[in-house]
PDB file of C-alpha atoms in Angstrom:
ATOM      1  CA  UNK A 224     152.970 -53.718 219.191  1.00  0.00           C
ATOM      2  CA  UNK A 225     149.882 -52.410 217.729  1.00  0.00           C
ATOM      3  CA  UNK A 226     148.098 -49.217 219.598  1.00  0.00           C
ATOM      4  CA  UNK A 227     144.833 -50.747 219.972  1.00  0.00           C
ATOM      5  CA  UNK A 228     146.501 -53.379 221.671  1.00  0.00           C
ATOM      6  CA  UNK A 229     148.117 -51.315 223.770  1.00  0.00           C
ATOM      7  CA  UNK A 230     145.092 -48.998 224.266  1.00  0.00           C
ATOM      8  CA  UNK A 231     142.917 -52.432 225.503  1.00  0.00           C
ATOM      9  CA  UNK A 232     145.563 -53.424 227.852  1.00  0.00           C
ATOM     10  CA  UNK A 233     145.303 -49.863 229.770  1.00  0.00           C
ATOM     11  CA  UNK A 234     141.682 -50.457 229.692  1.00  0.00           C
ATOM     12  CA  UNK A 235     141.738 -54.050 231.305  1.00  0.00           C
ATOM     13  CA  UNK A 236     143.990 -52.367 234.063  1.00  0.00           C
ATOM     14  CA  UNK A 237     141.919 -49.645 234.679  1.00  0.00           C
ATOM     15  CA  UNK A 238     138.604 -51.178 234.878  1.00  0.00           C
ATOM     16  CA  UNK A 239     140.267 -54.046 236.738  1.00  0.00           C
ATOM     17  CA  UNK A 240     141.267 -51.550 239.442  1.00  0.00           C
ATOM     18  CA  UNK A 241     137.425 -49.884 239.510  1.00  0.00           C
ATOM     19  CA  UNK A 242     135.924 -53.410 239.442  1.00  0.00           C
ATOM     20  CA  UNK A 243     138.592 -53.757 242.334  1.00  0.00           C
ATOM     21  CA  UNK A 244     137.338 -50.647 244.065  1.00  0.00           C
ATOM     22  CA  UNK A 245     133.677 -51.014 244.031  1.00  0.00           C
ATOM     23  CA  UNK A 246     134.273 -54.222 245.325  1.00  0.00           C
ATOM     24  CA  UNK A 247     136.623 -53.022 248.427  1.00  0.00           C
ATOM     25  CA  UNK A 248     133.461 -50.937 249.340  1.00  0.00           C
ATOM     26  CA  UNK A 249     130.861 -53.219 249.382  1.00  0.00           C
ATOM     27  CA  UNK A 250     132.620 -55.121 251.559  1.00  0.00           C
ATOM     28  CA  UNK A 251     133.215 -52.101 253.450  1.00  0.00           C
ATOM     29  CA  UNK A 252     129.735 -51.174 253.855  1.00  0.00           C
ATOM     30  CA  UNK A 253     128.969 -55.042 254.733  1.00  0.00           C
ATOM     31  CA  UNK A 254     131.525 -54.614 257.682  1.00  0.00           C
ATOM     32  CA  UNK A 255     129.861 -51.268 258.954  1.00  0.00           C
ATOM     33  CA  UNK A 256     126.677 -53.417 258.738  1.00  0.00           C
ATOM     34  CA  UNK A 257     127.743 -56.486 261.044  1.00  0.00           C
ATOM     35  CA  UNK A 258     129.736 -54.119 263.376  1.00  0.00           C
ATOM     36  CA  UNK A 259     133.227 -54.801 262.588  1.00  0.00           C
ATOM     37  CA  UNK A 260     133.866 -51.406 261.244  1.00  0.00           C
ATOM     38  CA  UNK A 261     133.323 -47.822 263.080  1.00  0.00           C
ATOM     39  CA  UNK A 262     131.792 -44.820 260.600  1.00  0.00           C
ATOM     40  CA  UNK A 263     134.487 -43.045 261.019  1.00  0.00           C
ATOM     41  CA  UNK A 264     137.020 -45.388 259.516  1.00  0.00           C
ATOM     42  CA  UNK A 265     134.794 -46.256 257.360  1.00  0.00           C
ATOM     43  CA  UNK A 266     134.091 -42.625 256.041  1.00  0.00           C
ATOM     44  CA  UNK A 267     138.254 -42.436 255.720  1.00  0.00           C
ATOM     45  CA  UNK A 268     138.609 -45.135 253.677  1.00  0.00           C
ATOM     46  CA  UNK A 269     135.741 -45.048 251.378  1.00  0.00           C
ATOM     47  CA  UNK A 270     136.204 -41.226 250.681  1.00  0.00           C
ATOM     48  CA  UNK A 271     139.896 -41.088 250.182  1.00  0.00           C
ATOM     49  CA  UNK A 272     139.515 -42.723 246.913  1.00  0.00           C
ATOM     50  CA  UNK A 273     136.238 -41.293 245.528  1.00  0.00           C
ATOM     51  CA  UNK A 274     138.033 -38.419 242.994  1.00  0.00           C
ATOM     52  CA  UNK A 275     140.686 -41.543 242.134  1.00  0.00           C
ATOM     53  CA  UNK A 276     137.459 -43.343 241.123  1.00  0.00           C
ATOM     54  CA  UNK A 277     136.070 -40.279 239.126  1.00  0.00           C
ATOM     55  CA  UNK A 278     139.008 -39.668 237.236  1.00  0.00           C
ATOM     56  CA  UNK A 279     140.146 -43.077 236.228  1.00  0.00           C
ATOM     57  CA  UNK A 280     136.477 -43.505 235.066  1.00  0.00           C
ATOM     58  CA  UNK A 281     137.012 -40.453 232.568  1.00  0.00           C
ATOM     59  CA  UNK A 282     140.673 -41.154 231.357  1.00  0.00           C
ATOM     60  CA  UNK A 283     138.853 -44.899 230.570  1.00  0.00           C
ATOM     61  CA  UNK A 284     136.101 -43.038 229.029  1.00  0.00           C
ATOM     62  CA  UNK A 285     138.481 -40.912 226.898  1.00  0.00           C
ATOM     63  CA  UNK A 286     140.954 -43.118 225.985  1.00  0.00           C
ATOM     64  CA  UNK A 287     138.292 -45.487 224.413  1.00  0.00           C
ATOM     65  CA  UNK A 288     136.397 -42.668 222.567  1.00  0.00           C
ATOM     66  CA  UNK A 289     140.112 -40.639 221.560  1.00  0.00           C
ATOM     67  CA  UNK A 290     140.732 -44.573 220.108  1.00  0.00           C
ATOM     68  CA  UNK A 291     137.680 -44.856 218.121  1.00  0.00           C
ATOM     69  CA  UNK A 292     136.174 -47.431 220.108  1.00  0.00           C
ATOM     70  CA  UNK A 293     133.134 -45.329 220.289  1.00  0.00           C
ATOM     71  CA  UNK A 294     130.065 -48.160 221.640  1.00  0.00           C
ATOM     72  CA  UNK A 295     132.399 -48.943 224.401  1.00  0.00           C
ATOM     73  CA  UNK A 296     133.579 -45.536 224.979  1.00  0.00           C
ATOM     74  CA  UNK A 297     130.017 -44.335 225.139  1.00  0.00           C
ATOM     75  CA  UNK A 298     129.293 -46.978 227.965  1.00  0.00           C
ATOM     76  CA  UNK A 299     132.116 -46.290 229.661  1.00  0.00           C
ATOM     77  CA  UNK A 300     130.801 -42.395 229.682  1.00  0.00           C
ATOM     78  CA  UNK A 301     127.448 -43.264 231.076  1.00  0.00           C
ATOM     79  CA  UNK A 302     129.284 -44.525 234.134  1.00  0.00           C
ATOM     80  CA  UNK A 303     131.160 -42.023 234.211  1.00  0.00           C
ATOM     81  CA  UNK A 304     127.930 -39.537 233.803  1.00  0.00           C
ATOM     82  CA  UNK A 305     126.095 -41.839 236.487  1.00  0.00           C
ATOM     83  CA  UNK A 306     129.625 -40.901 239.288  1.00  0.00           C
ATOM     84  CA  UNK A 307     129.590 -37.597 238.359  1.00  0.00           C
ATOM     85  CA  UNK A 308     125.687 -37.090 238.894  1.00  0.00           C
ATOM     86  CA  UNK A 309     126.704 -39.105 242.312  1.00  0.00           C
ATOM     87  CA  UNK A 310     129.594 -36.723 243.510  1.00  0.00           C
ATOM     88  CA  UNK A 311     127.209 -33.700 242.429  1.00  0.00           C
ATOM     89  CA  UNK A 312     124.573 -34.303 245.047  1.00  0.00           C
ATOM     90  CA  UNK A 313     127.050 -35.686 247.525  1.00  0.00           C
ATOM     91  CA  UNK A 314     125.636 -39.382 247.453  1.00  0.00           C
ATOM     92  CA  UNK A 315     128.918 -40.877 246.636  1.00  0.00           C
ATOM     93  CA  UNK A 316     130.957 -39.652 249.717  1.00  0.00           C
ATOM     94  CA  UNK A 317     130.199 -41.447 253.313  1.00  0.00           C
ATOM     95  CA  UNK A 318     129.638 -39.161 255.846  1.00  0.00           C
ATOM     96  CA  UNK A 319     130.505 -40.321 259.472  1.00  0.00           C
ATOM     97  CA  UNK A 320     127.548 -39.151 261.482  1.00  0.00           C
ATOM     98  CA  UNK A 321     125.199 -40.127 258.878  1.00  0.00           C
ATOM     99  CA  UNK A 322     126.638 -43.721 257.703  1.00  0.00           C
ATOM    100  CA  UNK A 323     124.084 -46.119 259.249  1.00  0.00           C
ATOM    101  CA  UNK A 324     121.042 -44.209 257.972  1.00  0.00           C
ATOM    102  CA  UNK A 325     122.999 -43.729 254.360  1.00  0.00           C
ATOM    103  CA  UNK A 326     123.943 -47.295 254.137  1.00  0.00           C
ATOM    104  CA  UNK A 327     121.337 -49.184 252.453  1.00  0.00           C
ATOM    105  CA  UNK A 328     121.602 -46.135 249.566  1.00  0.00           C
ATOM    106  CA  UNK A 329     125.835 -46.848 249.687  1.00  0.00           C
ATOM    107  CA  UNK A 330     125.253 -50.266 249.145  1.00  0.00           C
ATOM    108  CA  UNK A 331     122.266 -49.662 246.409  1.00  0.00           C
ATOM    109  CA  UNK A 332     124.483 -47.250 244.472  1.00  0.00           C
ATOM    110  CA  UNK A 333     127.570 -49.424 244.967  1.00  0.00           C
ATOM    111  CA  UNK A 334     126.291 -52.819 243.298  1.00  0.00           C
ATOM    112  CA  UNK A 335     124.759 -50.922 240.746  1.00  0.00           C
ATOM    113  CA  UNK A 336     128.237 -49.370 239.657  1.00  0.00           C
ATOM    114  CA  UNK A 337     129.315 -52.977 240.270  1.00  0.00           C
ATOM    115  CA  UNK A 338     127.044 -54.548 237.837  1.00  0.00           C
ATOM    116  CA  UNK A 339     127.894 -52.060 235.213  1.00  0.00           C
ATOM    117  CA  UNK A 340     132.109 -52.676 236.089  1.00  0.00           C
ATOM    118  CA  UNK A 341     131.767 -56.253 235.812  1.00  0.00           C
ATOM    119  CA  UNK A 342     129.643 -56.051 232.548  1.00  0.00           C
ATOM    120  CA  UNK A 343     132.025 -53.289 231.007  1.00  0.00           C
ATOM    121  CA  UNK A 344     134.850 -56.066 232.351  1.00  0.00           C
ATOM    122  CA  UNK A 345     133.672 -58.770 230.384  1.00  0.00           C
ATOM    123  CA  UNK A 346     133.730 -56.504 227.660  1.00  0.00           C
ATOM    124  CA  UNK A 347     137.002 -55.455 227.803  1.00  0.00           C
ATOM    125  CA  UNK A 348     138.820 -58.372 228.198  1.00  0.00           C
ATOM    126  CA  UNK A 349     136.893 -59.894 225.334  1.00  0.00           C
ATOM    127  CA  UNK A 350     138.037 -57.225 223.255  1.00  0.00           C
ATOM    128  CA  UNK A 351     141.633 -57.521 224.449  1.00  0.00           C
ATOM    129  CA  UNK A 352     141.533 -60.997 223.796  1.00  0.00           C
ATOM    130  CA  UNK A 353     140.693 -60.451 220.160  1.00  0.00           C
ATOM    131  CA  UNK A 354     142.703 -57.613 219.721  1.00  0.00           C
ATOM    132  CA  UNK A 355     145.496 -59.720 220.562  1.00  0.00           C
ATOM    133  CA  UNK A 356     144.721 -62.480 218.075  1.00  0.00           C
ATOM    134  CA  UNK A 357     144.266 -60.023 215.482  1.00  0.00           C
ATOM    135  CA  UNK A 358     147.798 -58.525 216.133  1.00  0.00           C
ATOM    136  CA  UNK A 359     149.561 -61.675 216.268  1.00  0.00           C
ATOM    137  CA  UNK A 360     147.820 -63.672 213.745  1.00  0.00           C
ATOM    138  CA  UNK A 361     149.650 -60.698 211.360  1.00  0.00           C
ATOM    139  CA  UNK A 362     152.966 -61.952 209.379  1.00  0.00           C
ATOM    140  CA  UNK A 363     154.470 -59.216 211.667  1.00  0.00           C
ATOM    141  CA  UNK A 364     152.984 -60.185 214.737  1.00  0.00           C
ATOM    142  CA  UNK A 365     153.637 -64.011 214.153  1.00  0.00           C
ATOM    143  CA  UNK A 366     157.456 -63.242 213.653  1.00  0.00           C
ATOM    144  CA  UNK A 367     157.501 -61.000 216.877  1.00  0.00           C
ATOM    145  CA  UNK A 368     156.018 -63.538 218.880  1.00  0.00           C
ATOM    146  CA  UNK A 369     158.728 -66.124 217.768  1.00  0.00           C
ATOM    147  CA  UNK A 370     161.341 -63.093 218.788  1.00  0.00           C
ATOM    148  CA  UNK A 371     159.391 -62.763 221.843  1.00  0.00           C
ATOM    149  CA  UNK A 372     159.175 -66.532 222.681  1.00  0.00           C
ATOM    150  CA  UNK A 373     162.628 -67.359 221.736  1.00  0.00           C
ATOM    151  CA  UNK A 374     164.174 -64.858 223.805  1.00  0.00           C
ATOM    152  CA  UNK A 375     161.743 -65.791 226.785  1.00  0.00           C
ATOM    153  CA  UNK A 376     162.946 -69.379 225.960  1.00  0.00           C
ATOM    154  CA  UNK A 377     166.930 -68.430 226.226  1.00  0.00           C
ATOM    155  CA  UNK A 378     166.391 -66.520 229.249  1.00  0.00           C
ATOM    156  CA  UNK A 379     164.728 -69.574 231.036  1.00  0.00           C
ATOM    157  CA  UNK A 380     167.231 -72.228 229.819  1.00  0.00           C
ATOM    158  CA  UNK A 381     170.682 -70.152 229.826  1.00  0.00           C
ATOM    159  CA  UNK A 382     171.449 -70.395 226.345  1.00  0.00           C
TER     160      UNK A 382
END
């Protein structure tokens, strides 16, 4: 399997799971807002995952510049500028007695890093997709994808 391939399906996973995450706390901050959720849960789960954010952001970042996929690489490092300018000045952490009067910025901050996730999504997958065109439209990668599909094929029929 080719590397780039391989280097565009860790990046679908990983900016599937910060799409994922960005998403889990606006919805978060929407239940704070209609009452369902107290601060202080709401401070517990938000916050436990805000480094885990932070540091998938920069393995993204560095895989895709180490790989040579330098425009998306470069995006990927402006979000990952835009968190760390975040965690700097504290903004990115919920803080229990203050999480009414901080949540129209959380929820600012939060769709903006969503809007930039779900762009930098589309982007990714699109280039996975035609990574993995270009790899199997190879004579090697056409005759290990009849391997591949023949041995999927004898494992579903029993033969």
């Amino acid at each position: 399997m080719s590397p780039q391939l391989l280097v565009w399906i860790a990046a679908m996973i990983l900016q599937s799971a910060l799409l994922g995450r960005n998403m889990y706390a606006i919805v978060c901050l929407t239940d704070l807002q209609d009452d369902i959720i107290n601060p202080f849960d709401l401070s517990t789960k938000l916050n436990r995952f805000v480094m885990h954010e932070i540091i998938a952001q920069g393995c993204m970042a560095g895989m895709l510049l180490l790989s040579g996929n330098l425009l998306c690489g470069a995006c990927h490092a402006a979000v990952l500028g835009y968190l760390l300018h975040l965690h700097s000045h504290r903004l990115l952490h919920v803080h229990t007695t203050d999480a009414f009067r901080q949540l129209p910025q959380q929820k600012k901050q939060r769709i903006i890093l969503l809007a930039a996730h779900l762009l930098l999504f589309v982007v990714v997958v699109y280039r996975l997709i035609e990574k993995a065109l270009l790899t199997l439209l190879t004579a090697e990668g056409r005759a290990m994808t009849k391997k591949l599909l023949h041995e999927a094929a004898a494992s579903v029929h029993g033969y």
